Amino acid sequence: MRTKFKIWIKMTMIAALYAALSLALAPYSFGPIQVRIAEALTILPILGNWPIWSLTLGCALTNLIGAALGLNLLGYWDVLWGTLATLIAALLTYSLRKVTFKKIPVLSILMPVLINGLIIGYELTLAIGPNTLSMFAVYGLSVAAGEALSVLLIGYPLLVYLKKTKLFKTEA
């Protein structure tokens, strides 16, 4: 029972941290050019399966509050599609965690970049327009580039550090 309680505490903390970081840095977290710093947390499923739900909840809260406050130009559709993108990316990150190249889970690390680039890029194309393949490519690459900055510059070093701590030892 104590272990389950600890996991719930960790889940809540990650969801809150994701939302707090995203909303505190709202000008960078929403829009066609975005570097959502909280996305650095999206590679945590490499360490266990429970961060999947923490990230999904954190993203849903971020997008909901962002839409309610008028910060999120994609509005309430982003609560659905942005959260779905995070869930899919987290599930794939977890599923591919054991596929490594020189002990680095490259495919897992790339999943948030790829999935968010595709889904959020498409969402931005529909919301902002024009609805062309070239604009989808522009928005998709822009989102993927911001995602890559967060995941590679902050997320991966954080992952390496957390692997050395006891924080994730009880989970598989």
Short mmCIF file of C-alpha atoms in Angstrom, two decimals:
data_model
loop_
_atom_site.label_atom_id
_atom_site.label_comp_id
_atom_site.label_asym_id
_atom_site.label_seq_id
_atom_site.Cartn_x
_atom_site.Cartn_y
_atom_site.Cartn_z
CA MET A 1 0.00 0.00 0.00
CA ARG A 2 2.82 2.39 0.83
CA THR A 3 4.41 1.88 -2.60
CA LYS A 4 1.12 2.65 -4.38
CA PHE A 5 0.75 5.83 -2.33
CA LYS A 6 4.30 6.89 -3.27
CA ILE A 7 3.52 6.32 -6.94
CA TRP A 8 0.34 8.41 -6.66
CA ILE A 9 2.34 11.21 -5.05
CA LYS A 10 4.93 11.06 -7.86
CA MET A 11 2.20 10.99 -10.49
CA THR A 12 0.52 14.04 -9.01
CA MET A 13 3.79 15.91 -8.72
CA ILE A 14 4.75 15.25 -12.35
CA ALA A 15 1.31 16.28 -13.63
CA ALA A 16 1.43 19.47 -11.54
CA LEU A 17 5.01 20.22 -12.59
CA TYR A 18 4.12 19.75 -16.26
CA ALA A 19 1.13 22.10 -15.97
CA ALA A 20 2.96 24.68 -13.84
CA LEU A 21 5.96 24.85 -16.19
CA SER A 22 3.78 25.08 -19.27
CA LEU A 23 1.51 27.77 -17.90
CA ALA A 24 4.29 29.80 -16.28
CA LEU A 25 6.04 29.85 -19.65
CA ALA A 26 2.79 30.22 -21.63
CA PRO A 27 4.19 32.53 -24.34
CA TYR A 28 6.60 29.74 -25.29
CA SER A 29 4.22 26.84 -24.62
CA PHE A 30 1.47 27.62 -27.13
CA GLY A 31 1.33 28.65 -30.76
CA PRO A 32 2.92 27.82 -34.11
CA ILE A 33 6.42 28.38 -32.75
CA GLN A 34 6.64 26.73 -29.36
CA VAL A 35 9.20 25.32 -27.01
CA ARG A 36 7.17 23.78 -24.22
CA ILE A 37 9.85 23.23 -21.58
CA ALA A 38 7.59 20.78 -19.71
CA GLU A 39 7.89 18.45 -22.70
CA ALA A 40 11.32 17.55 -21.29
CA LEU A 41 9.32 15.31 -18.95
CA THR A 42 7.83 13.32 -21.85
CA ILE A 43 10.68 10.82 -21.83
CA LEU A 44 10.01 9.76 -18.24
CA PRO A 45 8.08 6.68 -19.44
CA ILE A 46 11.49 5.23 -20.27
CA LEU A 47 11.82 4.74 -16.50
CA GLY A 48 8.41 3.19 -15.90
CA ASN A 49 4.82 3.07 -17.07
CA TRP A 50 3.17 5.32 -14.48
CA PRO A 51 4.53 8.63 -15.92
CA ILE A 52 2.32 7.98 -18.97
CA TRP A 53 -0.75 8.98 -16.99
CA SER A 54 1.00 11.84 -15.18
CA LEU A 55 2.05 13.42 -18.46
CA THR A 56 -1.37 12.90 -20.01
CA LEU A 57 -3.11 14.55 -17.06
CA GLY A 58 -0.55 17.38 -16.93
CA CYS A 59 -1.01 18.06 -20.63
CA ALA A 60 -4.81 17.95 -20.38
CA LEU A 61 -4.76 20.43 -17.48
CA THR A 62 -2.32 22.70 -19.31
CA ASN A 63 -4.37 22.76 -22.49
CA LEU A 64 -7.67 23.17 -20.62
CA ILE A 65 -6.43 26.05 -18.47
CA GLY A 66 -4.63 27.57 -21.47
CA ALA A 67 -7.84 27.46 -23.51
CA ALA A 68 -9.95 28.84 -20.65
CA LEU A 69 -7.54 31.77 -20.17
CA GLY A 70 -7.24 32.43 -23.89
CA LEU A 71 -3.54 31.53 -23.94
CA ASN A 72 -3.94 28.52 -26.21
CA LEU A 73 -4.77 29.66 -29.74
CA LEU A 74 -5.91 26.14 -30.59
CA GLY A 75 -8.59 26.43 -27.93
CA TYR A 76 -10.49 23.50 -26.51
CA TRP A 77 -9.65 21.26 -29.49
CA ASP A 78 -6.12 21.15 -28.08
CA VAL A 79 -7.45 19.60 -24.89
CA LEU A 80 -8.46 16.64 -27.01
CA TRP A 81 -5.75 16.48 -29.71
CA GLY A 82 -2.81 17.80 -27.71
CA THR A 83 -3.58 15.44 -24.86
CA LEU A 84 -4.03 12.55 -27.29
CA ALA A 85 -0.63 13.39 -28.83
CA THR A 86 0.97 13.27 -25.39
CA LEU A 87 -0.72 9.97 -24.54
CA ILE A 88 0.33 8.34 -27.83
CA ALA A 89 3.89 9.63 -27.49
CA ALA A 90 4.12 8.45 -23.87
CA LEU A 91 2.80 4.98 -24.75
CA LEU A 92 5.29 4.66 -27.61
CA THR A 93 8.11 6.03 -25.45
CA TYR A 94 7.37 3.33 -22.88
CA SER A 95 6.91 0.58 -25.47
CA LEU A 96 10.21 1.32 -27.23
CA ARG A 97 12.31 1.93 -24.10
CA LYS A 98 14.30 -1.30 -24.47
CA VAL A 99 15.27 -0.62 -28.10
CA THR A 100 18.65 1.04 -27.66
CA PHE A 101 21.61 2.20 -29.69
CA LYS A 102 24.81 2.30 -27.64
CA LYS A 103 22.60 2.00 -24.51
CA ILE A 104 20.58 5.10 -25.48
CA PRO A 105 16.84 4.56 -26.11
CA VAL A 106 16.90 6.68 -29.27
CA LEU A 107 13.47 5.63 -30.58
CA SER A 108 11.84 6.35 -27.22
CA ILE A 109 13.45 9.78 -27.08
CA LEU A 110 12.25 10.57 -30.60
CA MET A 111 8.61 9.59 -30.05
CA PRO A 112 7.47 12.87 -28.39
CA VAL A 113 9.26 14.83 -31.12
CA LEU A 114 7.69 12.85 -33.96
CA ILE A 115 4.17 12.47 -32.57
CA ASN A 116 3.81 16.09 -31.45
CA GLY A 117 5.26 17.34 -34.72
CA LEU A 118 2.67 15.36 -36.67
CA ILE A 119 -0.44 15.85 -34.52
CA ILE A 120 0.11 19.41 -33.28
CA GLY A 121 1.48 20.42 -36.68
CA TYR A 122 -1.73 19.19 -38.29
CA GLU A 123 -3.84 20.83 -35.61
CA LEU A 124 -2.08 24.17 -36.20
CA THR A 125 -2.57 23.82 -39.96
CA LEU A 126 -6.32 23.36 -39.48
CA ALA A 127 -6.59 26.20 -36.95
CA ILE A 128 -4.37 28.81 -38.58
CA GLY A 129 -4.19 27.75 -42.20
CA PRO A 130 -3.72 27.78 -45.03
CA ASN A 131 -4.56 24.10 -45.16
CA THR A 132 -1.76 23.06 -47.46
CA LEU A 133 0.85 20.35 -47.26
CA SER A 134 3.61 22.95 -47.18
CA MET A 135 2.06 24.74 -44.16
CA PHE A 136 1.60 21.40 -42.43
CA ALA A 137 5.31 20.77 -43.00
CA VAL A 138 6.21 24.21 -41.64
CA TYR A 139 4.07 23.86 -38.51
CA GLY A 140 5.03 20.23 -37.98
CA LEU A 141 8.75 20.94 -38.26
CA SER A 142 8.42 23.99 -36.03
CA VAL A 143 6.68 22.00 -33.29
CA ALA A 144 9.10 19.08 -33.71
CA ALA A 145 12.09 21.44 -33.44
CA GLY A 146 10.77 22.98 -30.20
CA GLU A 147 10.02 19.51 -28.88
CA ALA A 148 13.52 18.32 -29.77
CA LEU A 149 15.05 21.25 -27.88
CA SER A 150 13.09 20.40 -24.73
CA VAL A 151 13.59 16.64 -24.95
CA LEU A 152 17.26 16.62 -25.94
CA LEU A 153 18.65 19.59 -24.02
CA ILE A 154 16.66 19.17 -20.80
CA GLY A 155 14.83 15.83 -20.89
CA TYR A 156 17.68 13.50 -21.74
CA PRO A 157 20.10 14.94 -19.14
CA LEU A 158 17.25 14.76 -16.62
CA LEU A 159 16.66 11.11 -17.57
CA VAL A 160 20.33 10.26 -17.10
CA TYR A 161 20.29 11.92 -13.68
CA LEU A 162 17.04 10.26 -12.56
CA LYS A 163 18.35 6.82 -13.50
CA LYS A 164 21.00 7.34 -10.80
CA THR A 165 18.47 8.23 -8.10
CA LYS A 166 16.14 6.08 -6.01
CA LEU A 167 13.11 7.97 -7.28
CA PHE A 168 12.23 5.39 -9.95
CA LYS A 169 13.69 2.22 -8.41
CA THR A 170 10.42 0.61 -7.31
CA GLU A 171 8.74 0.89 -10.71
CA ALA A 172 9.19 -1.23 -13.80
#
